[in-house]
mmCIF file of N, CA and C in Angstrom:
data_model
loop_
_atom_site.group_PDB
_atom_site.id
_atom_site.type_symbol
_atom_site.label_atom_id
_atom_site.label_comp_id
_atom_site.label_asym_id
_atom_site.label_seq_id
_atom_site.Cartn_x
_atom_site.Cartn_y
_atom_site.Cartn_z
ATOM 1 N N MET A 159 89.764 119.602 104.004
ATOM 2 C CA MET A 159 89.252 119.808 102.748
ATOM 3 C C MET A 159 87.926 120.229 102.758
ATOM 4 N N GLU A 160 87.341 121.146 102.014
ATOM 5 C CA GLU A 160 85.855 121.655 101.996
ATOM 6 C C GLU A 160 85.080 120.487 101.207
ATOM 7 N N LEU A 161 83.808 120.359 101.735
ATOM 8 C CA LEU A 161 83.049 119.243 101.071
ATOM 9 C C LEU A 161 82.771 119.337 99.706
ATOM 10 N N ASN A 162 82.731 120.681 99.189
ATOM 11 C CA ASN A 162 82.132 120.670 97.807
ATOM 12 C C ASN A 162 83.660 120.294 97.008
ATOM 13 N N ASN A 163 84.802 120.539 97.513
ATOM 14 C CA ASN A 163 85.983 120.347 96.653
ATOM 15 C C ASN A 163 86.046 118.729 96.901
ATOM 16 N N PHE A 164 85.789 117.889 97.892
ATOM 17 C CA PHE A 164 85.819 116.567 98.056
ATOM 18 C C PHE A 164 84.871 116.169 96.957
ATOM 19 N N VAL A 165 83.661 116.395 97.019
ATOM 20 C CA VAL A 165 82.627 116.035 96.290
ATOM 21 C C VAL A 165 83.063 116.136 94.679
ATOM 22 N N GLY A 166 83.482 117.234 94.271
ATOM 23 C CA GLY A 166 84.177 117.533 93.025
ATOM 24 C C GLY A 166 85.043 116.682 92.682
ATOM 25 N N GLU A 167 86.009 116.312 93.405
ATOM 26 C CA GLU A 167 86.937 115.556 93.103
ATOM 27 C C GLU A 167 86.679 113.991 92.857
ATOM 28 N N GLN A 168 85.654 113.597 93.679
ATOM 29 C CA GLN A 168 84.929 112.193 93.429
ATOM 30 C C GLN A 168 84.437 112.197 92.156
ATOM 31 N N ILE A 169 83.530 113.246 91.649
ATOM 32 C CA ILE A 169 82.939 113.082 90.675
ATOM 33 C C ILE A 169 83.736 113.028 89.493
ATOM 34 N N LYS A 170 84.778 113.846 89.431
ATOM 35 C CA LYS A 170 85.770 113.760 88.561
ATOM 36 C C LYS A 170 86.394 112.491 88.321
ATOM 37 N N LYS A 171 86.842 111.986 89.503
ATOM 38 C CA LYS A 171 87.565 110.691 89.558
ATOM 39 C C LYS A 171 86.797 109.432 88.932
ATOM 40 N N TRP A 172 85.492 109.494 89.252
ATOM 41 C CA TRP A 172 84.667 108.314 88.955
ATOM 42 C C TRP A 172 84.436 108.492 87.597
ATOM 43 N N ARG A 173 84.001 109.781 86.997
ATOM 44 C CA ARG A 173 83.835 110.100 85.711
ATOM 45 C C ARG A 173 84.980 109.651 84.761
ATOM 46 N N LEU A 174 86.057 109.827 85.121
ATOM 47 C CA LEU A 174 87.500 109.372 84.388
ATOM 48 C C LEU A 174 87.402 107.829 84.544
ATOM 49 N N VAL A 175 87.128 107.303 85.577
ATOM 50 C CA VAL A 175 87.303 105.674 85.775
ATOM 51 C C VAL A 175 86.376 105.076 84.623
ATOM 52 N N ARG A 176 85.193 105.763 84.576
ATOM 53 C CA ARG A 176 84.133 105.226 83.593
ATOM 54 C C ARG A 176 84.336 105.695 82.123
ATOM 55 N N ASN A 177 85.489 106.339 82.048
ATOM 56 C CA ASN A 177 86.067 106.962 80.640
ATOM 57 C C ASN A 177 85.068 107.705 79.845
ATOM 58 N N MET A 178 84.499 108.752 80.660
ATOM 59 C CA MET A 178 83.496 109.620 80.246
ATOM 60 C C MET A 178 84.033 111.010 80.369
ATOM 61 N N ASN A 179 83.744 111.882 79.236
ATOM 62 C CA ASN A 179 84.128 113.277 79.433
ATOM 63 C C ASN A 179 83.056 114.052 80.072
ATOM 64 N N GLN A 180 83.221 115.371 80.184
ATOM 65 C CA GLN A 180 82.327 116.335 80.946
ATOM 66 C C GLN A 180 81.073 116.402 79.951
ATOM 67 N N GLU A 181 81.179 116.338 78.867
ATOM 68 C CA GLU A 181 80.213 116.536 77.879
ATOM 69 C C GLU A 181 79.261 115.358 78.058
ATOM 70 N N GLU A 182 79.699 114.312 78.072
ATOM 71 C CA GLU A 182 78.782 113.072 78.149
ATOM 72 C C GLU A 182 78.169 112.844 79.371
ATOM 73 N N LEU A 183 78.900 113.146 80.381
ATOM 74 C CA LEU A 183 78.332 113.184 81.833
ATOM 75 C C LEU A 183 77.044 114.153 81.861
ATOM 76 N N ALA A 184 77.350 115.496 81.403
ATOM 77 C CA ALA A 184 76.319 116.560 81.521
ATOM 78 C C ALA A 184 75.086 116.077 80.617
ATOM 79 N N GLU A 185 75.417 115.276 79.598
ATOM 80 C CA GLU A 185 74.009 114.984 78.805
ATOM 81 C C GLU A 185 73.173 113.879 79.628
ATOM 82 N N ARG A 186 74.033 112.912 80.450
ATOM 83 C CA ARG A 186 73.460 111.998 80.952
ATOM 84 C C ARG A 186 72.607 112.668 82.334
ATOM 85 N N LEU A 187 73.078 113.646 82.772
ATOM 86 C CA LEU A 187 72.694 114.315 83.895
ATOM 87 C C LEU A 187 71.624 115.475 83.449
ATOM 88 N N ASN A 188 71.311 115.481 82.247
ATOM 89 C CA ASN A 188 70.287 116.687 81.653
ATOM 90 C C ASN A 188 70.804 117.978 82.084
ATOM 91 N N THR A 189 72.193 118.234 82.009
ATOM 92 C CA THR A 189 72.874 119.674 82.435
ATOM 93 C C THR A 189 73.673 119.988 81.341
ATOM 94 N N THR A 190 74.529 121.012 81.633
ATOM 95 C CA THR A 190 75.473 121.450 80.655
ATOM 96 C C THR A 190 76.939 120.952 81.125
ATOM 97 N N LYS A 191 77.812 121.027 80.168
ATOM 98 C CA LYS A 191 79.207 120.864 80.578
ATOM 99 C C LYS A 191 79.890 121.549 81.374
ATOM 100 N N GLN A 192 79.458 123.101 81.445
ATOM 101 C CA GLN A 192 79.933 124.040 82.324
ATOM 102 C C GLN A 192 79.501 123.632 83.859
ATOM 103 N N THR A 193 78.188 123.140 84.128
ATOM 104 C CA THR A 193 77.831 122.768 85.269
ATOM 105 C C THR A 193 78.526 121.610 85.873
ATOM 106 N N VAL A 194 78.920 120.499 85.034
ATOM 107 C CA VAL A 194 79.649 119.519 85.545
ATOM 108 C C VAL A 194 80.978 119.853 85.794
ATOM 109 N N SER A 195 81.583 120.858 84.982
ATOM 110 C CA SER A 195 83.008 121.506 85.451
ATOM 111 C C SER A 195 82.885 122.119 86.631
ATOM 112 N N ARG A 196 81.641 123.023 87.061
ATOM 113 C CA ARG A 196 81.659 123.631 88.422
ATOM 114 C C ARG A 196 81.460 122.660 89.553
ATOM 115 N N TYR A 197 80.986 121.518 89.337
ATOM 116 C CA TYR A 197 80.700 120.543 90.143
ATOM 117 C C TYR A 197 82.120 120.104 90.556
ATOM 118 N N GLU A 198 82.838 119.919 89.574
ATOM 119 C CA GLU A 198 84.113 119.144 89.813
ATOM 120 C C GLU A 198 85.169 119.820 90.288
ATOM 121 N N LYS A 199 84.974 121.372 90.022
ATOM 122 C CA LYS A 199 85.926 122.269 90.744
ATOM 123 C C LYS A 199 85.494 122.682 92.087
ATOM 124 N N GLY A 200 84.351 122.284 92.456
ATOM 125 C CA GLY A 200 83.795 122.652 93.869
ATOM 126 C C GLY A 200 83.118 123.960 93.886
ATOM 127 N N GLU A 201 82.893 124.547 92.904
ATOM 128 C CA GLU A 201 82.330 125.902 92.604
ATOM 129 C C GLU A 201 80.847 126.051 92.789
ATOM 130 N N ARG A 202 80.247 124.858 92.524
ATOM 131 C CA ARG A 202 78.895 124.580 92.583
ATOM 132 C C ARG A 202 78.580 123.273 93.565
ATOM 133 N N LYS A 203 77.545 123.556 94.511
ATOM 134 C CA LYS A 203 77.116 122.211 95.343
ATOM 135 C C LYS A 203 76.110 121.437 94.404
ATOM 136 N N ALA A 204 76.528 120.139 94.782
ATOM 137 C CA ALA A 204 75.690 119.179 93.965
ATOM 138 C C ALA A 204 74.675 118.609 94.971
ATOM 139 N N ASN A 205 73.422 118.982 94.655
ATOM 140 C CA ASN A 205 72.379 118.513 95.976
ATOM 141 C C ASN A 205 72.172 117.003 95.758
ATOM 142 N N GLN A 206 71.261 116.523 96.803
ATOM 143 C CA GLN A 206 71.153 115.285 96.761
ATOM 144 C C GLN A 206 70.608 114.329 95.630
ATOM 145 N N ASP A 207 69.598 115.137 94.856
ATOM 146 C CA ASP A 207 69.098 114.488 93.767
ATOM 147 C C ASP A 207 70.238 114.344 92.656
ATOM 148 N N VAL A 208 71.090 115.466 92.428
ATOM 149 C CA VAL A 208 72.187 115.218 91.561
ATOM 150 C C VAL A 208 73.224 114.177 92.171
ATOM 151 N N LEU A 209 73.434 113.969 93.418
ATOM 152 C CA LEU A 209 74.383 113.041 93.971
ATOM 153 C C LEU A 209 73.666 111.528 93.572
ATOM 154 N N PHE A 210 72.558 111.565 93.724
ATOM 155 C CA PHE A 210 71.732 110.351 93.529
ATOM 156 C C PHE A 210 71.849 109.907 91.992
ATOM 157 N N GLU A 211 71.554 110.945 91.108
ATOM 158 C CA GLU A 211 71.774 110.393 89.718
ATOM 159 C C GLU A 211 73.292 110.210 89.260
ATOM 160 N N LEU A 212 74.098 110.888 90.028
ATOM 161 C CA LEU A 212 75.550 110.604 89.519
ATOM 162 C C LEU A 212 75.952 109.087 89.993
ATOM 163 N N ALA A 213 75.346 108.806 91.382
ATOM 164 C CA ALA A 213 75.718 107.485 91.936
ATOM 165 C C ALA A 213 75.165 106.339 90.780
ATOM 166 N N LYS A 214 73.969 106.553 90.234
ATOM 167 C CA LYS A 214 73.434 105.746 89.224
ATOM 168 C C LYS A 214 74.254 105.583 87.963
ATOM 169 N N ILE A 215 74.491 106.833 87.399
ATOM 170 C CA ILE A 215 75.084 106.864 86.065
ATOM 171 C C ILE A 215 76.576 106.424 86.244
ATOM 172 N N LEU A 216 77.308 106.660 87.360
ATOM 173 C CA LEU A 216 78.734 106.341 87.552
ATOM 174 C C LEU A 216 78.913 104.839 88.086
ATOM 175 N N ASN A 217 77.692 104.350 88.516
ATOM 176 C CA ASN A 217 77.588 102.963 89.198
ATOM 177 C C ASN A 217 78.509 102.885 90.215
ATOM 178 N N VAL A 218 78.259 103.657 91.181
ATOM 179 C CA VAL A 218 78.878 103.667 92.563
ATOM 180 C C VAL A 218 77.968 104.073 93.713
ATOM 181 N N SER A 219 78.283 103.667 94.883
ATOM 182 C CA SER A 219 77.549 103.817 96.037
ATOM 183 C C SER A 219 77.484 105.609 96.340
ATOM 184 N N ILE A 220 76.488 106.191 96.659
ATOM 185 C CA ILE A 220 76.351 107.529 96.851
ATOM 186 C C ILE A 220 77.338 107.850 98.066
ATOM 187 N N ASN A 221 77.749 106.878 98.798
ATOM 188 C CA ASN A 221 78.813 107.083 99.993
ATOM 189 C C ASN A 221 80.048 107.420 99.355
ATOM 190 N N GLU A 222 80.390 107.357 98.086
ATOM 191 C CA GLU A 222 81.657 107.451 97.413
ATOM 192 C C GLU A 222 81.838 109.101 97.366
ATOM 193 N N PHE A 223 80.702 109.722 97.569
ATOM 194 C CA PHE A 223 80.865 111.160 97.281
ATOM 195 C C PHE A 223 80.899 112.085 98.582
ATOM 196 N N PHE A 224 81.156 111.188 99.606
ATOM 197 C CA PHE A 224 81.511 111.872 101.129
ATOM 198 C C PHE A 224 82.612 111.250 101.622
ATOM 199 N N PRO A 225 83.214 112.020 102.535
ATOM 200 C CA PRO A 225 84.710 111.537 103.120
ATOM 201 C C PRO A 225 84.438 110.396 104.080
ATOM 202 N N LYS A 226 85.136 109.541 104.447
ATOM 203 C CA LYS A 226 84.998 108.400 105.242
ATOM 204 C C LYS A 226 85.164 109.173 106.661
ATOM 205 N N LEU A 227 84.013 108.691 107.726
ATOM 206 C CA LEU A 227 84.368 109.142 108.995
ATOM 207 C C LEU A 227 84.887 107.994 109.872
ATOM 208 N N GLU A 228 85.909 108.202 110.501
ATOM 209 C CA GLU A 228 86.520 107.063 111.418
ATOM 210 C C GLU A 228 86.601 107.578 112.628
ATOM 211 N N ASN A 229 86.290 106.534 113.516
ATOM 212 C CA ASN A 229 86.425 106.737 114.868
ATOM 213 C C ASN A 229 87.122 105.456 115.520
ATOM 214 N N LYS A 230 87.383 105.438 116.897
ATOM 215 C CA LYS A 230 88.068 104.406 117.314
ATOM 216 C C LYS A 230 87.424 102.892 117.140
ATOM 217 N N SER A 231 86.111 103.103 117.478
ATOM 218 C CA SER A 231 85.173 101.846 117.230
ATOM 219 C C SER A 231 85.440 101.374 115.727
ATOM 220 N N ASP A 232 85.463 102.027 114.739
ATOM 221 C CA ASP A 232 86.030 101.690 113.185
ATOM 222 C C ASP A 232 87.154 100.816 113.320
ATOM 223 N N LYS A 233 87.981 101.492 113.978
ATOM 224 C CA LYS A 233 89.480 101.047 113.815
ATOM 225 C C LYS A 233 89.421 99.613 114.523
ATOM 226 N N LYS A 234 88.910 99.310 115.512
ATOM 227 C CA LYS A 234 88.985 98.211 116.162
ATOM 228 C C LYS A 234 87.997 97.116 115.309
ATOM 229 N N ILE A 235 87.027 97.635 114.947
ATOM 230 C CA ILE A 235 86.263 96.598 113.963
ATOM 231 C C ILE A 235 87.032 96.191 112.878
ATOM 232 N N GLU A 236 87.632 97.160 112.188
ATOM 233 C CA GLU A 236 88.743 96.787 110.939
ATOM 234 C C GLU A 236 89.700 95.837 111.351
ATOM 235 N N THR A 237 90.313 96.114 112.649
ATOM 236 C CA THR A 237 91.358 95.261 113.030
ATOM 237 C C THR A 237 90.717 93.926 113.223
ATOM 238 N N LEU A 238 89.460 93.775 113.823
ATOM 239 C CA LEU A 238 88.682 92.452 114.176
ATOM 240 C C LEU A 238 88.827 91.650 112.858
ATOM 241 N N ALA A 239 88.195 92.506 112.021
ATOM 242 C CA ALA A 239 87.840 91.986 110.462
ATOM 243 C C ALA A 239 89.164 91.456 109.874
ATOM 244 N N ALA A 240 90.216 92.161 109.943
ATOM 245 C CA ALA A 240 91.343 91.785 109.269
ATOM 246 C C ALA A 240 91.975 90.383 109.881
ATOM 247 N N HIS A 241 91.617 90.055 111.026
ATOM 248 C CA HIS A 241 92.073 88.896 111.760
ATOM 249 C C HIS A 241 90.985 87.736 111.509
ATOM 250 N N ILE A 242 89.951 88.084 111.112
ATOM 251 C CA ILE A 242 88.895 87.108 110.714
ATOM 252 C C ILE A 242 89.304 86.519 109.189
ATOM 253 N N ASP A 243 89.579 87.429 108.436
ATOM 254 C CA ASP A 243 89.763 86.778 106.970
ATOM 255 C C ASP A 243 90.501 87.932 106.167
ATOM 256 N N ASP A 244 91.405 87.462 105.462
ATOM 257 C CA ASP A 244 92.056 88.545 104.510
ATOM 258 C C ASP A 244 91.102 88.949 103.271
ATOM 259 N N ASP A 245 89.988 88.593 103.129
ATOM 260 C CA ASP A 245 89.045 88.887 102.156
ATOM 261 C C ASP A 245 87.772 89.407 102.354
ATOM 262 N N VAL A 246 87.637 90.321 103.448
ATOM 263 C CA VAL A 246 86.533 90.781 103.965
ATOM 264 C C VAL A 246 86.133 91.947 103.176
ATOM 265 N N THR A 247 84.751 91.715 102.596
ATOM 266 C CA THR A 247 84.211 92.806 101.703
ATOM 267 C C THR A 247 83.789 94.006 102.343
ATOM 268 N N ASP A 248 83.630 95.108 101.742
ATOM 269 C CA ASP A 248 82.751 96.410 102.289
ATOM 270 C C ASP A 248 81.490 96.062 102.870
ATOM 271 N N GLU A 249 80.821 95.047 102.172
ATOM 272 C CA GLU A 249 79.529 94.627 102.733
ATOM 273 C C GLU A 249 79.429 93.882 104.119
ATOM 274 N N GLU A 250 80.579 92.856 104.222
ATOM 275 C CA GLU A 250 80.728 92.221 105.302
ATOM 276 C C GLU A 250 81.217 93.217 106.349
ATOM 277 N N MET A 251 81.923 94.106 106.114
ATOM 278 C CA MET A 251 82.361 95.091 107.259
ATOM 279 C C MET A 251 81.190 95.992 107.644
ATOM 280 N N ASP A 252 80.063 96.234 106.833
ATOM 281 C CA ASP A 252 79.125 96.865 107.322
ATOM 282 C C ASP A 252 78.029 95.898 108.212
ATOM 283 N N GLU A 253 78.235 94.684 107.965
ATOM 284 C CA GLU A 253 77.545 93.590 108.666
ATOM 285 C C GLU A 253 78.254 93.416 110.165
ATOM 286 N N ILE A 254 79.361 93.315 110.163
ATOM 287 C CA ILE A 254 80.099 93.403 111.418
ATOM 288 C C ILE A 254 79.836 94.620 112.161
ATOM 289 N N ARG A 255 79.961 95.803 111.789
ATOM 290 C CA ARG A 255 79.477 96.878 112.206
ATOM 291 C C ARG A 255 78.239 96.962 112.970
ATOM 292 N N ASN A 256 77.342 96.683 112.112
ATOM 293 C CA ASN A 256 75.916 96.537 112.484
ATOM 294 C C ASN A 256 75.570 95.527 113.750
ATOM 295 N N TYR A 257 76.503 94.404 113.520
ATOM 296 C CA TYR A 257 76.453 93.447 114.729
ATOM 297 C C TYR A 257 76.943 93.911 115.832
ATOM 298 N N ILE A 258 77.902 94.476 115.790
ATOM 299 C CA ILE A 258 78.644 95.252 117.009
ATOM 300 C C ILE A 258 77.652 96.334 117.564
ATOM 301 N N GLU A 259 77.109 97.114 116.898
ATOM 302 C CA GLU A 259 76.167 97.998 117.524
ATOM 303 C C GLU A 259 74.901 97.423 118.172
ATOM 304 N N TYR A 260 74.645 96.362 117.666
ATOM 305 C CA TYR A 260 73.321 95.587 118.000
ATOM 306 C C TYR A 260 73.812 94.839 119.474
ATOM 307 N N ILE A 261 74.906 94.318 119.591
ATOM 308 C CA ILE A 261 75.344 93.868 120.903
ATOM 309 C C ILE A 261 75.632 94.965 121.862
ATOM 310 N N LYS A 262 76.045 96.139 121.448
ATOM 311 C CA LYS A 262 76.061 97.319 122.352
ATOM 312 C C LYS A 262 74.728 97.753 122.892
ATOM 313 N N MET A 263 73.776 97.779 121.989
ATOM 314 C CA MET A 263 72.495 98.302 122.286
ATOM 315 C C MET A 263 71.893 97.250 123.451
ATOM 316 N N LYS A 264 72.085 95.875 123.175
ATOM 317 C CA LYS A 264 71.544 95.005 124.077
ATOM 318 C C LYS A 264 72.258 95.115 125.666
ATOM 319 N N ARG A 265 73.402 95.533 125.647
ATOM 320 C CA ARG A 265 74.149 95.786 127.083
ATOM 321 C C ARG A 265 73.453 96.895 127.651
ATOM 322 N N LYS A 266 72.845 97.980 127.083
ATOM 323 C CA LYS A 266 72.188 99.037 127.864
ATOM 324 C C LYS A 266 70.989 98.828 128.414
#
């Protein structure tokens, strides 16, 4: 999937989760409904400033606008975390990943 389309789908998803219409989001972004529509359809790229504002307005992490990158290391970490506790938060997963990276760096 092209990044513009992924970003657009995420904008629309979070807008709907927050019970906003395109016009309301456009007003908060200081733009037009047509521009929001073009972002959502992937016809227009949202630059980093727009994504930052969207994250604030929609109350989500800016990471929500990008596909998750997974690698073997991430899978191993998730498996490890799943065995640690059933209720591992995203923040705790980030801490686990950071700690593992720290251990790897010490090894070098």
